[in-house]
Short mmCIF file of C-alpha atoms in Angstrom, two decimals:
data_model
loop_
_atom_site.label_atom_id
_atom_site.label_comp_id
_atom_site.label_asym_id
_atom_site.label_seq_id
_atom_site.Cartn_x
_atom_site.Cartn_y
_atom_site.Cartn_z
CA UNK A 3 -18.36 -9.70 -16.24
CA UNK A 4 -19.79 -12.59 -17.58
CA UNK A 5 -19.48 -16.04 -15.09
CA UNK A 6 -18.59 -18.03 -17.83
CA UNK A 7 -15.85 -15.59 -18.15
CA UNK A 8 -14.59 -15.96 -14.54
CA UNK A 9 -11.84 -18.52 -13.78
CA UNK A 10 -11.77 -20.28 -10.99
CA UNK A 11 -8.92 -22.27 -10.79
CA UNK A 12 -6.76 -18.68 -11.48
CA UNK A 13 -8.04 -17.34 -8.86
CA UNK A 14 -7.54 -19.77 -6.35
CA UNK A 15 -4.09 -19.79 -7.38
CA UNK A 16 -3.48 -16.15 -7.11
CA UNK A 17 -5.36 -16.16 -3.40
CA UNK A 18 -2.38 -18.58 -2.60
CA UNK A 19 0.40 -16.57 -4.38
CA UNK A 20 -0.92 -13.54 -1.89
CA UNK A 21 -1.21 -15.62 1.24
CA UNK A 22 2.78 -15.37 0.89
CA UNK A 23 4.22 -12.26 2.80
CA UNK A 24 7.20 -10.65 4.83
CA UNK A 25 6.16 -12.66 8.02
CA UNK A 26 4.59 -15.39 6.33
CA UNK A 27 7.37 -16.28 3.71
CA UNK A 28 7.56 -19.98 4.37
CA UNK A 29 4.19 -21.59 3.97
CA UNK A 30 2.66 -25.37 4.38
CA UNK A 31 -0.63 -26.44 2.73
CA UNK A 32 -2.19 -26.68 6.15
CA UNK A 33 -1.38 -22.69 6.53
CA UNK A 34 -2.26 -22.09 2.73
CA UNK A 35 -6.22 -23.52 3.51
CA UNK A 36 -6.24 -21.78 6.88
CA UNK A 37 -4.42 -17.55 5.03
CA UNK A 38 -7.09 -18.48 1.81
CA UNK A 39 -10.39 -20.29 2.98
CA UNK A 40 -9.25 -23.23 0.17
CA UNK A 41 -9.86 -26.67 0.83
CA UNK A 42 -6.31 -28.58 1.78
CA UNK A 43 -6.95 -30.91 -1.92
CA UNK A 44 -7.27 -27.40 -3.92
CA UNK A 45 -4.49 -25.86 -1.85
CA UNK A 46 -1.96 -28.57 -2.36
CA UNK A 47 -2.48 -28.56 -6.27
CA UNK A 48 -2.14 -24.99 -6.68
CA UNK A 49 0.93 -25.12 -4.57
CA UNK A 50 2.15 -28.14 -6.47
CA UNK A 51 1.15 -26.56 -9.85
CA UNK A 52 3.25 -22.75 -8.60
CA UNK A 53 6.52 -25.19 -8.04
CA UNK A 54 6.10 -27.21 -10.81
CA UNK A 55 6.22 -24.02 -12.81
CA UNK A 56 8.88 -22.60 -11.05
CA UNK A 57 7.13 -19.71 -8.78
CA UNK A 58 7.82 -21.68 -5.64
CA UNK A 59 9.61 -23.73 -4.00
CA UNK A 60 9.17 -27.14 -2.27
CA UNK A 61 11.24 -28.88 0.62
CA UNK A 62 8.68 -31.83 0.88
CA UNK A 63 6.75 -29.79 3.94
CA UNK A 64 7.33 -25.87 3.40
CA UNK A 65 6.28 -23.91 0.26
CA UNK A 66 8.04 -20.58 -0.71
CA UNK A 67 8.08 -18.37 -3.27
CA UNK A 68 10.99 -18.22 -6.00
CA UNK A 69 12.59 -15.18 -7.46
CA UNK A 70 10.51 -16.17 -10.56
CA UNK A 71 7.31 -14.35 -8.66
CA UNK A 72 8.88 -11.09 -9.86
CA UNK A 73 8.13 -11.53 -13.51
CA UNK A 74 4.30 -11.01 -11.97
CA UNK A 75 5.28 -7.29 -10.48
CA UNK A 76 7.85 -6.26 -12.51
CA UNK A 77 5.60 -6.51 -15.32
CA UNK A 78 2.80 -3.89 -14.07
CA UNK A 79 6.33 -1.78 -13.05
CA UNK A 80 7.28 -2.01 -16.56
CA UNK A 81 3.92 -1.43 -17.98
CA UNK A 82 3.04 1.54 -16.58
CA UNK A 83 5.18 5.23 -16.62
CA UNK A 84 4.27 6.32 -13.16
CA UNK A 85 7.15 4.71 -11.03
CA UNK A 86 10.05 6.24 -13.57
CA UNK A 87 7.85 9.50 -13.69
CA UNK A 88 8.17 9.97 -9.89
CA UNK A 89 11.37 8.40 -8.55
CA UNK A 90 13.54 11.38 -9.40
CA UNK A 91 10.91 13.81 -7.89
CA UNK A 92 10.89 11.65 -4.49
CA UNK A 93 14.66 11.27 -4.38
CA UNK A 94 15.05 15.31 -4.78
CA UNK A 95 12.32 15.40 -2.43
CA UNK A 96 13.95 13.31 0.36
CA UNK A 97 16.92 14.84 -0.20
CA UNK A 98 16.05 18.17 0.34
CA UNK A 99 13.92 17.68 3.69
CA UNK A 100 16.01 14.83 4.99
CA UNK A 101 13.30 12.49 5.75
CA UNK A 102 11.89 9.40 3.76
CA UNK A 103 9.38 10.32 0.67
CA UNK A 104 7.07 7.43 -0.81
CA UNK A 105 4.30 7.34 -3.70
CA UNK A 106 1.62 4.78 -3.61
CA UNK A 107 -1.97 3.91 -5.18
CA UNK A 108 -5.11 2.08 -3.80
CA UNK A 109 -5.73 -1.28 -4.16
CA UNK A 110 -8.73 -2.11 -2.74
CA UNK A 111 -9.14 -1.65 1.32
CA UNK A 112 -5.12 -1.38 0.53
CA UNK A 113 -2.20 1.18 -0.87
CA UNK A 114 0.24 0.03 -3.02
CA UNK A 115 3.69 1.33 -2.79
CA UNK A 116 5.23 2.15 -6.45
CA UNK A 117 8.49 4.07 -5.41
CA UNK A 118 10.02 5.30 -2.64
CA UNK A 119 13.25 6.65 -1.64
CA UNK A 120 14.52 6.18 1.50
CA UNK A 121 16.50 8.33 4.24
CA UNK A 122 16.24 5.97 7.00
CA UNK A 123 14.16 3.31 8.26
CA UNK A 124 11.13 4.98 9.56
CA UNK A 125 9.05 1.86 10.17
CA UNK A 126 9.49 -2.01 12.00
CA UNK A 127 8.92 -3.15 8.62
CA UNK A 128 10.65 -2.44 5.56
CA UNK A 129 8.72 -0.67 3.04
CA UNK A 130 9.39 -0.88 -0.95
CA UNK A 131 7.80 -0.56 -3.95
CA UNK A 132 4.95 -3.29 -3.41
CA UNK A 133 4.52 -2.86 0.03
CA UNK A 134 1.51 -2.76 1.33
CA UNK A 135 -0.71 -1.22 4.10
CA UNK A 136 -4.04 -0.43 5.05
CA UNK A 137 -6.04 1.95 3.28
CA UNK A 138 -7.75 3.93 6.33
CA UNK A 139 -4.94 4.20 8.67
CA UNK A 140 -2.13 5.24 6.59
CA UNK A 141 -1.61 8.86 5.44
CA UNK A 142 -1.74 8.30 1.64
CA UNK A 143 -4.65 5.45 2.13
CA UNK A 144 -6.68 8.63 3.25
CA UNK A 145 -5.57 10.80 0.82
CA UNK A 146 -6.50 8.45 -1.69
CA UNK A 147 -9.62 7.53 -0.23
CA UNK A 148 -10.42 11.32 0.19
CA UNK A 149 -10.27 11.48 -3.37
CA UNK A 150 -13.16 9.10 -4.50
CA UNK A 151 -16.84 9.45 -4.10
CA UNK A 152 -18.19 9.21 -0.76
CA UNK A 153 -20.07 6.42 -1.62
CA UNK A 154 -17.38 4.13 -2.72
CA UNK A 155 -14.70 5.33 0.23
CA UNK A 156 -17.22 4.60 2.86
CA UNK A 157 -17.78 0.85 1.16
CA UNK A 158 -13.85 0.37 1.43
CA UNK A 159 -13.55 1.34 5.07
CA UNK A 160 -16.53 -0.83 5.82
CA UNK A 161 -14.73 -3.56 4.29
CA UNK A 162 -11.29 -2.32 5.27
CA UNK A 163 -10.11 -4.87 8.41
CA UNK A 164 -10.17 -2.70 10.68
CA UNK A 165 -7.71 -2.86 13.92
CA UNK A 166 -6.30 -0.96 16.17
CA UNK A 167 -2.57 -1.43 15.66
CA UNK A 168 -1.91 1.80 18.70
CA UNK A 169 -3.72 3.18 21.04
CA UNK A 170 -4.29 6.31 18.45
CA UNK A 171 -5.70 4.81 15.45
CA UNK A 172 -8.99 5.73 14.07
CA UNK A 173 -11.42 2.48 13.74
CA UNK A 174 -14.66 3.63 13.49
CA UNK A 175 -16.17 4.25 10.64
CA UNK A 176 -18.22 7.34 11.39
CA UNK A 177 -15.14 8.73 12.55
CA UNK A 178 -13.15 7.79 9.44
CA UNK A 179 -15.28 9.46 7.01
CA UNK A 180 -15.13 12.84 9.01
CA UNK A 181 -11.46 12.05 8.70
CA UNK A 182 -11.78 12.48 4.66
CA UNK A 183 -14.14 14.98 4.82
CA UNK A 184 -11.20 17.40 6.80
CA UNK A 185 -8.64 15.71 4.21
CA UNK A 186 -10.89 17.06 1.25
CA UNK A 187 -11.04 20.22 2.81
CA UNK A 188 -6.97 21.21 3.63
CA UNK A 189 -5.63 19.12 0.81
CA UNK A 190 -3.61 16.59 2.90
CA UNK A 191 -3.72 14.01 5.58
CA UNK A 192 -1.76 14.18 8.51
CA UNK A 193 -1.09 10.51 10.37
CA UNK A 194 -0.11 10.65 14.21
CA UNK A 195 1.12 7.37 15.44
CA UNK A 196 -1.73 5.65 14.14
CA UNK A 197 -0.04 2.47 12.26
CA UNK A 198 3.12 2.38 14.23
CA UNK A 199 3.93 4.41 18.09
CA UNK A 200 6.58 6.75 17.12
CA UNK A 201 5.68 7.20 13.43
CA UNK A 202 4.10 10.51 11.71
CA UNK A 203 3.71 10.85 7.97
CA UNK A 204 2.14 13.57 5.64
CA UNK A 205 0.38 13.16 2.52
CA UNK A 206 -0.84 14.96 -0.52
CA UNK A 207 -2.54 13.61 -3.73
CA UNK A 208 -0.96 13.46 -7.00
CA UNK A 209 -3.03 15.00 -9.52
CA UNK A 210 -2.92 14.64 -13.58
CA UNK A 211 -4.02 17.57 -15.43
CA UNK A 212 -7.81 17.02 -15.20
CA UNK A 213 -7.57 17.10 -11.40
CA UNK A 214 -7.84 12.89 -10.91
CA UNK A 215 -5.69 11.55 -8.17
CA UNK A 216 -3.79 9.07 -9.78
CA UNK A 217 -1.46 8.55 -6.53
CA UNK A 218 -0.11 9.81 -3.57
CA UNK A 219 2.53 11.62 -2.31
CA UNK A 220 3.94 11.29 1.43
CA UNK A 221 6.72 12.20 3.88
CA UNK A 222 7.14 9.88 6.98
CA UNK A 223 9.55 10.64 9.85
CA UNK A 224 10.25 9.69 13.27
CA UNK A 225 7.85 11.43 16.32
CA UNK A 226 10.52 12.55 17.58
CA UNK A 227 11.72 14.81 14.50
CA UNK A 228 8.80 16.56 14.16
CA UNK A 229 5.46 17.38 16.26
CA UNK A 230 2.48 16.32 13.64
CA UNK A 231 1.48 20.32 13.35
CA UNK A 232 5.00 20.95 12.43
CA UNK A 233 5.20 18.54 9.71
CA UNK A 234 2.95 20.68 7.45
CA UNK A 235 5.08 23.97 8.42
CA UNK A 236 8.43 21.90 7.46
CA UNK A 237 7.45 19.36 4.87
CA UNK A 238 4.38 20.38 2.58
CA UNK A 239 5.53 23.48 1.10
CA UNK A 240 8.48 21.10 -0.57
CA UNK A 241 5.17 18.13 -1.52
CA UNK A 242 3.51 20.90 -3.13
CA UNK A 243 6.17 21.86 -5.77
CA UNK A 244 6.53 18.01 -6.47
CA UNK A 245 2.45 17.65 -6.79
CA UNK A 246 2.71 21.26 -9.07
CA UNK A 247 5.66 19.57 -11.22
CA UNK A 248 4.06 16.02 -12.16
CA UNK A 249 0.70 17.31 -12.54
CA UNK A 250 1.40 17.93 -16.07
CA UNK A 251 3.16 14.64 -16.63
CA UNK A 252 0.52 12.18 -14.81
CA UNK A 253 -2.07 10.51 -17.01
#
């Protein structure tokens, strides 16, 4: 892209539209410079300029985002068949195994959550479509990550922020690209407690016709439901007929 052709001003004000989130849902422009790296001057117009068009919301010292904000989701939702291609497939899915099923893409060092149907609350947080986590420590992060050139993963988890949220999760890098390399091989990525204690989830790609990984498919259940080994056993044979089933519907 051409620089003439980037916008500045846009961007800033879709840095501070993101700096919004489930713990941070009440924001002032002192927090908005600190979250996005902007000046206080450019934070406070782009603040003003979101409530003054009706994305958020002003009590004279808090800013928070309106309702309104969904037009900006909804609309890549709306656009784009995978969400209503999948749903039914993840609520016969859940269903049938009992547990929570979940389809996502990658977003940068990030996964994307497009639908999801829920058995019971698995993690601390409440995940729906356009919830986020971290690429390299979540089971379909991997898959997905698995799925690109080695090149281009590695330069993700190398940007990717990477923390240990338990005492199990993988950080180093080195160690994160064996990680795909054993994904590549078995097809799947198995996650043991390594974004939240007490949390296991299994994943599989979701494949169009050509063999592109358009998404990913997981399962996530308590520890105590299931030992990790015994999640493949219980739960994969059931992904694998929903991964056989879209492949011929997935663009």
């Amino acid at each position: 892209m051409r620089e003439t052709d980037f916008i500045g001003g846009f961007a800033k004000g879709l840095r501070v539209i993101e700096a919004f989130g489930e713990t941070k849902p009440r924001l002032t422009i002192t927090d908005i410079s600190r979250e996005t790296g902007l000046d206080r001057a450019t934070a406070r117009r782009c603040l003003l300029t979101l409530a003054e068009l009706g994305y958020a919301a002003y009590d004279g010292k808090f800013f928070e985002l309106t309702p309104r904000i969904l037009r900006l989701g909804h609309a890549y939702l709306s656009a784009t068949p995978l969400p209503r291609l999948v749903q039914p497939y993840l609520d016969q899915l859940s269903e049938k195994v009992g547990q929570s099923a979940s389809a996502s893409v990658l977003d940068g060092t990030e996964i994307v959550y497009v639908a999801r149907a829920a058995q019971k609350r698995v993690m601390s947080i409440s995940l729906t479509a356009g919830s986020r986590l971290p690429a390299y420590c979540a089971s379909m992060g991997r898959v997905l990550l698995a799925a690109l050139p080695e090149t281009e993963a590695r330069a993700i988890i190398d940007a990717s922020q990477r923390k240990a949220n338990t005492p199990f999760t993988k950080t180093d890098p080195d160690i994160l690209m064996a990680e795909l390399s054993e994904v590549r091989r078995q097809g799947y990525a198995l996650i043991d407690q390594e974004l939240e204690i007490g949390l296991r989830s299994i994943a599989l790609p979701l494949e169009n016709a050509r063999g592109r990984a358009v998404a990913a498919l997981n399962i996530g259940t308590p520890a105590v439901h299931a030992a990790a080994q015994e999640m493949v056993e219980r739960y994969l044979p059931a992904m694998r007929e929903v991964q056989a089933a879209l492949r011929p519907l997935l663009s």
